[in-house]
């Protein structure tokens, strides 16, 4: 199937359209909120929250006996929130560091959740099958009402971001200072954290408990590479997240129904990898290129300065000198000499070089400049 | 008699079991440029944070111009320690300085043209106008400190609390900062600075508080800045040559 065919299919096929829309919205919401988690250095919080949601799903099923997604997600939301606030409680009240608290809550809640799942498996209840889809997610089960729910959360998230943008920014950058300005940092904090929990719970059906944190982190980590503005970062993270959802769904739908959640996460990871290497300001590739360029420039300047010192002692600046004497200078290479010739700073004839008037001026200014900096 | 800008009574603060500040009584007169000196762990930063309500004291009270801090926020500006924030945060120098206007704006309202103008003025004052669009991680330590100072200037306060504004800055920046502080004092503002360099205290400040968990002494530099108080504060026989 080629791309145009697939795109036509997305618009004509109800199921595929629902899933594509759902994963796109989910990616956008988690991308936006993930930016805040990453900037607060709470990257692992997402992992802990998603794992902490599992017992909530199981308990909601045990208490109500239904498999209705909304009810199960409410269970997930409650236990996710409990897990989150316990983590905060542990770090505030004990000497344990936050990574310890996160690991503790993650494994205790996840262990309890798995215990409940195996217990449910053994129940003589025909309705039981299918809860384990929350472990790795199953995008195929998305229906229109699920997508509506995601859209509503996204709308609420956009409104809150728009209203409290300045408050979020100052809390992320300098919490104590925000407090002295009279902002109730606890309220802002709870607001951000609640939305992060909500986004995670929303993604459990599609991506699952185990991989959900990647949805939060990957788009944000990729976006951070491309910009130094918070607004653009949040926007880009949303775009990356949405595209990861759409492309991931596409790959999974066209390639023998590969499991959608993992494919989306892998696509998002490819975005991260690409950004790490190719982003112009922070990317490894351009950083490396800039480094080499800088070194070459400096080497060239130093060679020119060395020549200047030789030329300086003669009346006639264009007096030719043997190329051989340049060998005494460590930074000298045939290549750098050629470059200087190409820039018309030096001219070469046979085994003699001489400085052009232009070269003399440039070198003189370089030298003066360096002397000023000393 | 001069007005009292900050009045602290019986202030006691503890992080865990051990008190960091014990029974502090302190009055800071209006219009002084005051240094708080003391060894590491003496509670200098803690004192400022308790005055500003960032830390909750176990006992004691703080009043700013006779009223509790909560009612006087708009008269107080704060320069935290430079190391307390992540300078890789995606934002520019101008944007950080704009944060100084957030307090007076209150919730939800966004900074506008007026706030931007103020921020640019403050950047100019600290000599950082040409760096306004610079990503903050690309600034040197001294420049970052100036940005923090500009952010406090934007607050247009009557009292300024600064936590080690001279830490890790070069001589040029130090001079630039102290000149601004002296200007603030000339304008009748009260400036309280956590300071580490004992040699420069007499040159920079006119008021000093010696602190080491307890308050050792407070008063005019000319009167109380002598070896006796330094020894009491630092516990070693400290000799400092004071140029008069």
mmCIF file with all atom_site columns, N, CA and C in Angstrom, chain A residues 39 41 95 161-170 172-174 176-177 179-184 186-188 224 227-231 233 282, chain B residues 16 49 52-54 69 73 78 80 84-91 95-96 99-100 102-103 105-111 135-136 148 151-152 155:
data_model
loop_
_atom_site.group_PDB
_atom_site.id
_atom_site.type_symbol
_atom_site.label_atom_id
_atom_site.label_alt_id
_atom_site.label_comp_id
_atom_site.label_asym_id
_atom_site.label_entity_id
_atom_site.label_seq_id
_atom_site.pdbx_PDB_ins_code
_atom_site.Cartn_x
_atom_site.Cartn_y
_atom_site.Cartn_z
_atom_site.occupancy
_atom_site.B_iso_or_equiv
_atom_site.pdbx_formal_charge
_atom_site.auth_seq_id
_atom_site.auth_comp_id
_atom_site.auth_asym_id
_atom_site.auth_atom_id
_atom_site.pdbx_PDB_model_num
ATOM 1   N N  . UNK A 1 39  ? 11.451 19.620 32.203 1.00 0.00 ? 39  UNK A N  1
ATOM 2   C CA . UNK A 1 39  ? 12.107 20.823 32.714 1.00 0.00 ? 39  UNK A CA 1
ATOM 3   C C  . UNK A 1 39  ? 12.131 20.853 34.240 1.00 0.00 ? 39  UNK A C  1
ATOM 4   N N  . UNK A 1 41  ? 12.809 18.292 35.897 1.00 0.00 ? 41  UNK A N  1
ATOM 5   C CA . UNK A 1 41  ? 13.651 17.152 36.228 1.00 0.00 ? 41  UNK A CA 1
ATOM 6   C C  . UNK A 1 41  ? 12.829 16.075 36.928 1.00 0.00 ? 41  UNK A C  1
ATOM 7   N N  . UNK A 1 95  ? 14.349 11.332 54.668 1.00 0.00 ? 95  UNK A N  1
ATOM 8   C CA . UNK A 1 95  ? 15.603 11.756 54.049 1.00 0.00 ? 95  UNK A CA 1
ATOM 9   C C  . UNK A 1 95  ? 15.810 11.112 52.695 1.00 0.00 ? 95  UNK A C  1
ATOM 10  N N  . UNK A 1 161 ? -3.015 26.055 30.196 1.00 0.00 ? 161 UNK A N  1
ATOM 11  C CA . UNK A 1 161 ? -1.701 26.533 29.783 1.00 0.00 ? 161 UNK A CA 1
ATOM 12  C C  . UNK A 1 161 ? -1.758 28.000 29.385 1.00 0.00 ? 161 UNK A C  1
ATOM 13  N N  . UNK A 1 162 ? -2.813 28.356 28.664 1.00 0.00 ? 162 UNK A N  1
ATOM 14  C CA . UNK A 1 162 ? -2.937 29.726 28.201 1.00 0.00 ? 162 UNK A CA 1
ATOM 15  C C  . UNK A 1 162 ? -3.111 30.685 29.387 1.00 0.00 ? 162 UNK A C  1
ATOM 16  N N  . UNK A 1 163 ? -3.983 30.300 30.323 1.00 0.00 ? 163 UNK A N  1
ATOM 17  C CA . UNK A 1 163 ? -4.253 31.184 31.460 1.00 0.00 ? 163 UNK A CA 1
ATOM 18  C C  . UNK A 1 163 ? -3.051 31.307 32.388 1.00 0.00 ? 163 UNK A C  1
ATOM 19  N N  . UNK A 1 164 ? -2.428 30.174 32.695 1.00 0.00 ? 164 UNK A N  1
ATOM 20  C CA . UNK A 1 164 ? -1.402 30.183 33.748 1.00 0.00 ? 164 UNK A CA 1
ATOM 21  C C  . UNK A 1 164 ? 0.007  30.046 33.196 1.00 0.00 ? 164 UNK A C  1
ATOM 22  N N  . UNK A 1 165 ? 0.185  30.452 31.955 1.00 0.00 ? 165 UNK A N  1
ATOM 23  C CA . UNK A 1 165 ? 1.495  30.320 31.308 1.00 0.00 ? 165 UNK A CA 1
ATOM 24  C C  . UNK A 1 165 ? 2.601  30.954 32.141 1.00 0.00 ? 165 UNK A C  1
ATOM 25  N N  . UNK A 1 166 ? 2.371  32.197 32.531 1.00 0.00 ? 166 UNK A N  1
ATOM 26  C CA . UNK A 1 166 ? 3.392  32.920 33.275 1.00 0.00 ? 166 UNK A CA 1
ATOM 27  C C  . UNK A 1 166 ? 3.660  32.256 34.624 1.00 0.00 ? 166 UNK A C  1
ATOM 28  N N  . UNK A 1 167 ? 2.621  31.778 35.272 1.00 0.00 ? 167 UNK A N  1
ATOM 29  C CA . UNK A 1 167 ? 2.786  31.122 36.567 1.00 0.00 ? 167 UNK A CA 1
ATOM 30  C C  . UNK A 1 167 ? 3.565  29.812 36.416 1.00 0.00 ? 167 UNK A C  1
ATOM 31  N N  . UNK A 1 168 ? 3.244  29.047 35.367 1.00 0.00 ? 168 UNK A N  1
ATOM 32  C CA . UNK A 1 168 ? 3.970  27.796 35.132 1.00 0.00 ? 168 UNK A CA 1
ATOM 33  C C  . UNK A 1 168 ? 5.445  28.073 34.888 1.00 0.00 ? 168 UNK A C  1
ATOM 34  N N  . UNK A 1 169 ? 5.692  29.086 34.057 1.00 0.00 ? 169 UNK A N  1
ATOM 35  C CA . UNK A 1 169 ? 7.065  29.371 33.687 1.00 0.00 ? 169 UNK A CA 1
ATOM 36  C C  . UNK A 1 169 ? 7.903  29.729 34.920 1.00 0.00 ? 169 UNK A C  1
ATOM 37  N N  . UNK A 1 170 ? 7.363  30.601 35.752 1.00 0.00 ? 170 UNK A N  1
ATOM 38  C CA . UNK A 1 170 ? 8.159  31.046 36.894 1.00 0.00 ? 170 UNK A CA 1
ATOM 39  C C  . UNK A 1 170 ? 8.306  29.935 37.917 1.00 0.00 ? 170 UNK A C  1
ATOM 40  N N  . UNK A 1 172 ? 8.553  26.755 37.175 1.00 0.00 ? 172 UNK A N  1
ATOM 41  C CA . UNK A 1 172 ? 9.552  25.845 36.632 1.00 0.00 ? 172 UNK A CA 1
ATOM 42  C C  . UNK A 1 172 ? 10.956 26.415 36.797 1.00 0.00 ? 172 UNK A C  1
ATOM 43  N N  . UNK A 1 173 ? 11.092 27.701 36.598 1.00 0.00 ? 173 UNK A N  1
ATOM 44  C CA . UNK A 1 173 ? 12.434 28.292 36.601 1.00 0.00 ? 173 UNK A CA 1
ATOM 45  C C  . UNK A 1 173 ? 12.932 28.567 38.022 1.00 0.00 ? 173 UNK A C  1
ATOM 46  N N  . UNK A 1 174 ? 12.087 29.136 38.855 1.00 0.00 ? 174 UNK A N  1
ATOM 47  C CA . UNK A 1 174 ? 12.565 29.596 40.148 1.00 0.00 ? 174 UNK A CA 1
ATOM 48  C C  . UNK A 1 174 ? 11.417 29.599 41.156 1.00 0.00 ? 174 UNK A C  1
ATOM 49  N N  . UNK A 1 176 ? 11.227 29.280 44.524 1.00 0.00 ? 176 UNK A N  1
ATOM 50  C CA . UNK A 1 176 ? 11.301 30.129 45.719 1.00 0.00 ? 176 UNK A CA 1
ATOM 51  C C  . UNK A 1 176 ? 10.989 31.579 45.387 1.00 0.00 ? 176 UNK A C  1
ATOM 52  N N  . UNK A 1 177 ? 11.514 32.028 44.258 1.00 0.00 ? 177 UNK A N  1
ATOM 53  C CA . UNK A 1 177 ? 11.278 33.405 43.846 1.00 0.00 ? 177 UNK A CA 1
ATOM 54  C C  . UNK A 1 177 ? 9.793  33.621 43.574 1.00 0.00 ? 177 UNK A C  1
ATOM 55  N N  . UNK A 1 179 ? 7.432  32.149 44.953 1.00 0.00 ? 179 UNK A N  1
ATOM 56  C CA . UNK A 1 179 ? 6.785  32.233 46.266 1.00 0.00 ? 179 UNK A CA 1
ATOM 57  C C  . UNK A 1 179 ? 6.899  33.636 46.859 1.00 0.00 ? 179 UNK A C  1
ATOM 58  N N  . UNK A 1 180 ? 8.097  34.232 46.750 1.00 0.00 ? 180 UNK A N  1
ATOM 59  C CA . UNK A 1 180 ? 8.263  35.570 47.340 1.00 0.00 ? 180 UNK A CA 1
ATOM 60  C C  . UNK A 1 180 ? 7.434  36.608 46.598 1.00 0.00 ? 180 UNK A C  1
ATOM 61  N N  . UNK A 1 181 ? 7.102  36.346 45.337 1.00 0.00 ? 181 UNK A N  1
ATOM 62  C CA . UNK A 1 181 ? 6.276  37.300 44.590 1.00 0.00 ? 181 UNK A CA 1
ATOM 63  C C  . UNK A 1 181 ? 4.812  37.200 44.991 1.00 0.00 ? 181 UNK A C  1
ATOM 64  N N  . UNK A 1 182 ? 4.482  36.203 45.804 1.00 0.00 ? 182 UNK A N  1
ATOM 65  C CA . UNK A 1 182 ? 3.117  36.099 46.292 1.00 0.00 ? 182 UNK A CA 1
ATOM 66  C C  . UNK A 1 182 ? 2.289  35.042 45.576 1.00 0.00 ? 182 UNK A C  1
ATOM 67  N N  . UNK A 1 183 ? 2.924  34.224 44.723 1.00 0.00 ? 183 UNK A N  1
ATOM 68  C CA . UNK A 1 183 ? 2.164  33.163 44.074 1.00 0.00 ? 183 UNK A CA 1
ATOM 69  C C  . UNK A 1 183 ? 2.103  31.949 44.986 1.00 0.00 ? 183 UNK A C  1
ATOM 70  N N  . UNK A 1 184 ? 0.935  31.333 45.036 1.00 0.00 ? 184 UNK A N  1
ATOM 71  C CA . UNK A 1 184 ? 0.819  30.109 45.809 1.00 0.00 ? 184 UNK A CA 1
ATOM 72  C C  . UNK A 1 184 ? 1.403  28.971 44.980 1.00 0.00 ? 184 UNK A C  1
ATOM 73  N N  . UNK A 1 186 ? 2.156  26.016 45.692 1.00 0.00 ? 186 UNK A N  1
ATOM 74  C CA . UNK A 1 186 ? 1.544  24.688 45.875 1.00 0.00 ? 186 UNK A CA 1
ATOM 75  C C  . UNK A 1 186 ? 0.414  24.478 44.880 1.00 0.00 ? 186 UNK A C  1
ATOM 76  N N  . UNK A 1 187 ? -0.400 25.509 44.700 1.00 0.00 ? 187 UNK A N  1
ATOM 77  C CA . UNK A 1 187 ? -1.541 25.376 43.789 1.00 0.00 ? 187 UNK A CA 1
ATOM 78  C C  . UNK A 1 187 ? -1.058 25.158 42.354 1.00 0.00 ? 187 UNK A C  1
ATOM 79  N N  . UNK A 1 188 ? -0.061 25.949 41.928 1.00 0.00 ? 188 UNK A N  1
ATOM 80  C CA . UNK A 1 188 ? 0.447  25.797 40.563 1.00 0.00 ? 188 UNK A CA 1
ATOM 81  C C  . UNK A 1 188 ? 1.028  24.403 40.388 1.00 0.00 ? 188 UNK A C  1
ATOM 82  N N  . UNK A 1 224 ? 13.354 20.019 22.970 1.00 0.00 ? 224 UNK A N  1
ATOM 83  C CA . UNK A 1 224 ? 14.320 20.867 23.682 1.00 0.00 ? 224 UNK A CA 1
ATOM 84  C C  . UNK A 1 224 ? 15.550 21.148 22.818 1.00 0.00 ? 224 UNK A C  1
ATOM 85  N N  . UNK A 1 227 ? 15.121 24.432 20.228 1.00 0.00 ? 227 UNK A N  1
ATOM 86  C CA . UNK A 1 227 ? 14.753 25.797 20.581 1.00 0.00 ? 227 UNK A CA 1
ATOM 87  C C  . UNK A 1 227 ? 15.242 26.174 21.963 1.00 0.00 ? 227 UNK A C  1
ATOM 88  N N  . UNK A 1 228 ? 15.355 27.467 22.194 1.00 0.00 ? 228 UNK A N  1
ATOM 89  C CA . UNK A 1 228 ? 15.680 27.993 23.515 1.00 0.00 ? 228 UNK A CA 1
ATOM 90  C C  . UNK A 1 228 ? 14.534 28.802 24.070 1.00 0.00 ? 228 UNK A C  1
ATOM 91  N N  . UNK A 1 229 ? 13.324 28.560 23.542 1.00 0.00 ? 229 UNK A N  1
ATOM 92  C CA . UNK A 1 229 ? 12.175 29.280 24.066 1.00 0.00 ? 229 UNK A CA 1
ATOM 93  C C  . UNK A 1 229 ? 11.172 28.266 24.602 1.00 0.00 ? 229 UNK A C  1
ATOM 94  N N  . UNK A 1 230 ? 10.672 28.524 25.783 1.00 0.00 ? 230 UNK A N  1
ATOM 95  C CA . UNK A 1 230 ? 9.752  27.583 26.424 1.00 0.00 ? 230 UNK A CA 1
ATOM 96  C C  . UNK A 1 230 ? 8.501  27.375 25.584 1.00 0.00 ? 230 UNK A C  1
ATOM 97  N N  . UNK A 1 231 ? 7.958  28.484 25.042 1.00 0.00 ? 231 UNK A N  1
ATOM 98  C CA . UNK A 1 231 ? 6.733  28.396 24.258 1.00 0.00 ? 231 UNK A CA 1
ATOM 99  C C  . UNK A 1 231 ? 6.911  27.509 23.040 1.00 0.00 ? 231 UNK A C  1
ATOM 100 N N  . UNK A 1 233 ? 9.202  25.308 22.613 1.00 0.00 ? 233 UNK A N  1
ATOM 101 C CA . UNK A 1 233 ? 9.486  23.936 23.042 1.00 0.00 ? 233 UNK A CA 1
ATOM 102 C C  . UNK A 1 233 ? 8.189  23.161 23.283 1.00 0.00 ? 233 UNK A C  1
ATOM 103 N N  . UNK A 1 282 ? 22.080 22.582 19.379 1.00 0.00 ? 282 UNK A N  1
ATOM 104 C CA . UNK A 1 282 ? 22.525 21.692 20.437 1.00 0.00 ? 282 UNK A CA 1
ATOM 105 C C  . UNK A 1 282 ? 22.904 20.318 19.915 1.00 0.00 ? 282 UNK A C  1
ATOM 106 N N  . UNK B 2 16  ? 15.887 19.998 60.755 1.00 0.00 ? 16  UNK B N  1
ATOM 107 C CA . UNK B 2 16  ? 15.492 18.714 61.320 1.00 0.00 ? 16  UNK B CA 1
ATOM 108 C C  . UNK B 2 16  ? 15.372 18.848 62.833 1.00 0.00 ? 16  UNK B C  1
ATOM 109 N N  . UNK B 2 49  ? 15.644 33.631 53.888 1.00 0.00 ? 49  UNK B N  1
ATOM 110 C CA . UNK B 2 49  ? 14.505 32.823 53.441 1.00 0.00 ? 49  UNK B CA 1
ATOM 111 C C  . UNK B 2 49  ? 13.378 32.837 54.465 1.00 0.00 ? 49  UNK B C  1
ATOM 112 N N  . UNK B 2 52  ? 11.501 36.085 54.152 1.00 0.00 ? 52  UNK B N  1
ATOM 113 C CA . UNK B 2 52  ? 10.677 36.112 52.946 1.00 0.00 ? 52  UNK B CA 1
ATOM 114 C C  . UNK B 2 52  ? 9.570  35.062 52.950 1.00 0.00 ? 52  UNK B C  1
ATOM 115 N N  . UNK B 2 53  ? 9.492  34.290 54.011 1.00 0.00 ? 53  UNK B N  1
ATOM 116 C CA . UNK B 2 53  ? 8.400  33.324 54.111 1.00 0.00 ? 53  UNK B CA 1
ATOM 117 C C  . UNK B 2 53  ? 8.616  32.065 53.294 1.00 0.00 ? 53  UNK B C  1
ATOM 118 N N  . UNK B 2 54  ? 9.836  31.878 52.734 1.00 0.00 ? 54  UNK B N  1
ATOM 119 C CA . UNK B 2 54  ? 10.097 30.651 51.977 1.00 0.00 ? 54  UNK B CA 1
ATOM 120 C C  . UNK B 2 54  ? 10.224 29.491 52.953 1.00 0.00 ? 54  UNK B C  1
ATOM 121 N N  . UNK B 2 69  ? 4.959  40.174 56.586 1.00 0.00 ? 69  UNK B N  1
ATOM 122 C CA . UNK B 2 69  ? 5.509  40.145 55.237 1.00 0.00 ? 69  UNK B CA 1
ATOM 123 C C  . UNK B 2 69  ? 4.443  39.958 54.174 1.00 0.00 ? 69  UNK B C  1
ATOM 124 N N  . UNK B 2 73  ? 4.592  42.277 50.501 1.00 0.00 ? 73  UNK B N  1
ATOM 125 C CA . UNK B 2 73  ? 5.362  41.657 49.421 1.00 0.00 ? 73  UNK B CA 1
ATOM 126 C C  . UNK B 2 73  ? 5.846  42.643 48.373 1.00 0.00 ? 73  UNK B C  1
ATOM 127 N N  . UNK B 2 78  ? 13.896 40.190 45.946 1.00 0.00 ? 78  UNK B N  1
ATOM 128 C CA . UNK B 2 78  ? 14.767 39.096 46.374 1.00 0.00 ? 78  UNK B CA 1
ATOM 129 C C  . UNK B 2 78  ? 15.690 38.675 45.236 1.00 0.00 ? 78  UNK B C  1
ATOM 130 N N  . UNK B 2 80  ? 17.928 35.527 44.709 1.00 0.00 ? 80  UNK B N  1
ATOM 131 C CA . UNK B 2 80  ? 18.370 34.249 45.280 1.00 0.00 ? 80  UNK B CA 1
ATOM 132 C C  . UNK B 2 80  ? 19.809 33.945 44.892 1.00 0.00 ? 80  UNK B C  1
ATOM 133 N N  . UNK B 2 84  ? 20.796 28.433 42.610 1.00 0.00 ? 84  UNK B N  1
ATOM 134 C CA . UNK B 2 84  ? 19.532 27.807 43.001 1.00 0.00 ? 84  UNK B CA 1
ATOM 135 C C  . UNK B 2 84  ? 18.627 27.497 41.811 1.00 0.00 ? 84  UNK B C  1
ATOM 136 N N  . UNK B 2 85  ? 18.994 27.958 40.614 1.00 0.00 ? 85  UNK B N  1
ATOM 137 C CA . UNK B 2 85  ? 18.142 27.664 39.456 1.00 0.00 ? 85  UNK B CA 1
ATOM 138 C C  . UNK B 2 85  ? 18.950 26.949 38.371 1.00 0.00 ? 85  UNK B C  1
ATOM 139 N N  . UNK B 2 86  ? 18.213 26.361 37.428 1.00 0.00 ? 86  UNK B N  1
ATOM 140 C CA . UNK B 2 86  ? 18.836 25.662 36.308 1.00 0.00 ? 86  UNK B CA 1
ATOM 141 C C  . UNK B 2 86  ? 19.011 26.652 35.162 1.00 0.00 ? 86  UNK B C  1
ATOM 142 N N  . UNK B 2 87  ? 20.257 27.021 34.883 1.00 0.00 ? 87  UNK B N  1
ATOM 143 C CA . UNK B 2 87  ? 20.498 28.047 33.860 1.00 0.00 ? 87  UNK B CA 1
ATOM 144 C C  . UNK B 2 87  ? 20.371 27.496 32.451 1.00 0.00 ? 87  UNK B C  1
ATOM 145 N N  . UNK B 2 88  ? 20.094 26.200 32.328 1.00 0.00 ? 88  UNK B N  1
ATOM 146 C CA . UNK B 2 88  ? 19.855 25.658 30.991 1.00 0.00 ? 88  UNK B CA 1
ATOM 147 C C  . UNK B 2 88  ? 18.371 25.759 30.625 1.00 0.00 ? 88  UNK B C  1
ATOM 148 N N  . UNK B 2 89  ? 17.600 26.375 31.468 1.00 0.00 ? 89  UNK B N  1
ATOM 149 C CA . UNK B 2 89  ? 16.169 26.545 31.202 1.00 0.00 ? 89  UNK B CA 1
ATOM 150 C C  . UNK B 2 89  ? 15.979 27.332 29.898 1.00 0.00 ? 89  UNK B C  1
ATOM 151 N N  . UNK B 2 90  ? 15.021 26.883 29.061 1.00 0.00 ? 90  UNK B N  1
ATOM 152 C CA . UNK B 2 90  ? 14.869 27.550 27.757 1.00 0.00 ? 90  UNK B CA 1
ATOM 153 C C  . UNK B 2 90  ? 14.222 28.926 27.859 1.00 0.00 ? 90  UNK B C  1
ATOM 154 N N  . UNK B 2 91  ? 15.035 29.935 28.097 1.00 0.00 ? 91  UNK B N  1
ATOM 155 C CA . UNK B 2 91  ? 14.500 31.288 28.172 1.00 0.00 ? 91  UNK B CA 1
ATOM 156 C C  . UNK B 2 91  ? 15.630 32.294 27.968 1.00 0.00 ? 91  UNK B C  1
ATOM 157 N N  . UNK B 2 95  ? 13.555 37.738 29.318 1.00 0.00 ? 95  UNK B N  1
ATOM 158 C CA . UNK B 2 95  ? 12.431 37.001 29.870 1.00 0.00 ? 95  UNK B CA 1
ATOM 159 C C  . UNK B 2 95  ? 12.581 36.796 31.379 1.00 0.00 ? 95  UNK B C  1
ATOM 160 N N  . UNK B 2 96  ? 13.803 36.485 31.804 1.00 0.00 ? 96  UNK B N  1
ATOM 161 C CA . UNK B 2 96  ? 14.046 36.291 33.237 1.00 0.00 ? 96  UNK B CA 1
ATOM 162 C C  . UNK B 2 96  ? 13.796 37.606 33.980 1.00 0.00 ? 96  UNK B C  1
ATOM 163 N N  . UNK B 2 99  ? 10.280 38.462 34.744 1.00 0.00 ? 99  UNK B N  1
ATOM 164 C CA . UNK B 2 99  ? 9.661  37.755 35.867 1.00 0.00 ? 99  UNK B CA 1
ATOM 165 C C  . UNK B 2 99  ? 9.525  38.651 37.090 1.00 0.00 ? 99  UNK B C  1
ATOM 166 N N  . UNK B 2 100 ? 10.408 39.648 37.181 1.00 0.00 ? 100 UNK B N  1
ATOM 167 C CA . UNK B 2 100 ? 10.318 40.584 38.289 1.00 0.00 ? 100 UNK B CA 1
ATOM 168 C C  . UNK B 2 100 ? 9.012  41.360 38.319 1.00 0.00 ? 100 UNK B C  1
ATOM 169 N N  . UNK B 2 102 ? 6.084  40.004 37.538 1.00 0.00 ? 102 UNK B N  1
ATOM 170 C CA . UNK B 2 102 ? 4.954  39.090 37.731 1.00 0.00 ? 102 UNK B CA 1
ATOM 171 C C  . UNK B 2 102 ? 4.209  39.356 39.041 1.00 0.00 ? 102 UNK B C  1
ATOM 172 N N  . UNK B 2 103 ? 4.972  39.708 40.076 1.00 0.00 ? 103 UNK B N  1
ATOM 173 C CA . UNK B 2 103 ? 4.361  39.878 41.388 1.00 0.00 ? 103 UNK B CA 1
ATOM 174 C C  . UNK B 2 103 ? 3.292  40.950 41.392 1.00 0.00 ? 103 UNK B C  1
ATOM 175 N N  . UNK B 2 105 ? 1.765  42.078 38.785 1.00 0.00 ? 105 UNK B N  1
ATOM 176 C CA . UNK B 2 105 ? 0.702  41.719 37.845 1.00 0.00 ? 105 UNK B CA 1
ATOM 177 C C  . UNK B 2 105 ? -0.327 40.806 38.495 1.00 0.00 ? 105 UNK B C  1
ATOM 178 N N  . UNK B 2 106 ? 0.138  39.916 39.380 1.00 0.00 ? 106 UNK B N  1
ATOM 179 C CA . UNK B 2 106 ? -0.768 38.959 39.991 1.00 0.00 ? 106 UNK B CA 1
ATOM 180 C C  . UNK B 2 106 ? -1.113 37.823 39.049 1.00 0.00 ? 106 UNK B C  1
ATOM 181 N N  . UNK B 2 107 ? -2.115 37.046 39.423 1.00 0.00 ? 107 UNK B N  1
ATOM 182 C CA . UNK B 2 107 ? -2.466 35.846 38.661 1.00 0.00 ? 107 UNK B CA 1
ATOM 183 C C  . UNK B 2 107 ? -2.992 36.209 37.270 1.00 0.00 ? 107 UNK B C  1
ATOM 184 N N  . UNK B 2 108 ? -2.713 35.318 36.338 1.00 0.00 ? 108 UNK B N  1
ATOM 185 C CA . UNK B 2 108 ? -3.284 35.294 34.980 1.00 0.00 ? 108 UNK B CA 1
ATOM 186 C C  . UNK B 2 108 ? -2.846 36.455 34.090 1.00 0.00 ? 108 UNK B C  1
ATOM 187 N N  . UNK B 2 109 ? -2.861 37.689 34.571 1.00 0.00 ? 109 UNK B N  1
ATOM 188 C CA . UNK B 2 109 ? -2.498 38.833 33.721 1.00 0.00 ? 109 UNK B CA 1
ATOM 189 C C  . UNK B 2 109 ? -1.098 38.663 33.132 1.00 0.00 ? 109 UNK B C  1
ATOM 190 N N  . UNK B 2 110 ? -0.962 38.999 31.854 1.00 0.00 ? 110 UNK B N  1
ATOM 191 C CA . UNK B 2 110 ? 0.339  38.843 31.195 1.00 0.00 ? 110 UNK B CA 1
ATOM 192 C C  . UNK B 2 110 ? 1.103  40.162 31.201 1.00 0.00 ? 110 UNK B C  1
ATOM 193 N N  . UNK B 2 111 ? 2.439  40.084 31.224 1.00 0.00 ? 111 UNK B N  1
ATOM 194 C CA . UNK B 2 111 ? 3.211  41.320 31.107 1.00 0.00 ? 111 UNK B CA 1
ATOM 195 C C  . UNK B 2 111 ? 3.024  41.947 29.722 1.00 0.00 ? 111 UNK B C  1
ATOM 196 N N  . UNK B 2 135 ? 20.163 33.453 25.188 1.00 0.00 ? 135 UNK B N  1
ATOM 197 C CA . UNK B 2 135 ? 19.755 32.308 26.006 1.00 0.00 ? 135 UNK B CA 1
ATOM 198 C C  . UNK B 2 135 ? 20.584 32.323 27.291 1.00 0.00 ? 135 UNK B C  1
ATOM 199 N N  . UNK B 2 136 ? 19.938 32.117 28.439 1.00 0.00 ? 136 UNK B N  1
ATOM 200 C CA . UNK B 2 136 ? 20.629 32.357 29.707 1.00 0.00 ? 136 UNK B CA 1
ATOM 201 C C  . UNK B 2 136 ? 21.804 31.425 29.966 1.00 0.00 ? 136 UNK B C  1
ATOM 202 N N  . UNK B 2 148 ? 19.990 38.455 37.395 1.00 0.00 ? 148 UNK B N  1
ATOM 203 C CA . UNK B 2 148 ? 19.229 38.286 38.638 1.00 0.00 ? 148 UNK B CA 1
ATOM 204 C C  . UNK B 2 148 ? 19.014 39.620 39.339 1.00 0.00 ? 148 UNK B C  1
ATOM 205 N N  . UNK B 2 151 ? 16.403 41.601 37.580 1.00 0.00 ? 151 UNK B N  1
ATOM 206 C CA . UNK B 2 151 ? 15.072 41.091 37.875 1.00 0.00 ? 151 UNK B CA 1
ATOM 207 C C  . UNK B 2 151 ? 14.547 41.674 39.192 1.00 0.00 ? 151 UNK B C  1
ATOM 208 N N  . UNK B 2 152 ? 15.449 41.820 40.172 1.00 0.00 ? 152 UNK B N  1
ATOM 209 C CA . UNK B 2 152 ? 15.029 42.404 41.443 1.00 0.00 ? 152 UNK B CA 1
ATOM 210 C C  . UNK B 2 152 ? 14.761 43.901 41.296 1.00 0.00 ? 152 UNK B C  1
ATOM 211 N N  . UNK B 2 155 ? 11.380 44.915 40.285 1.00 0.00 ? 155 UNK B N  1
ATOM 212 C CA . UNK B 2 155 ? 10.328 44.818 41.297 1.00 0.00 ? 155 UNK B CA 1
ATOM 213 C C  . UNK B 2 155 ? 10.043 46.159 41.959 1.00 0.00 ? 155 UNK B C  1
#
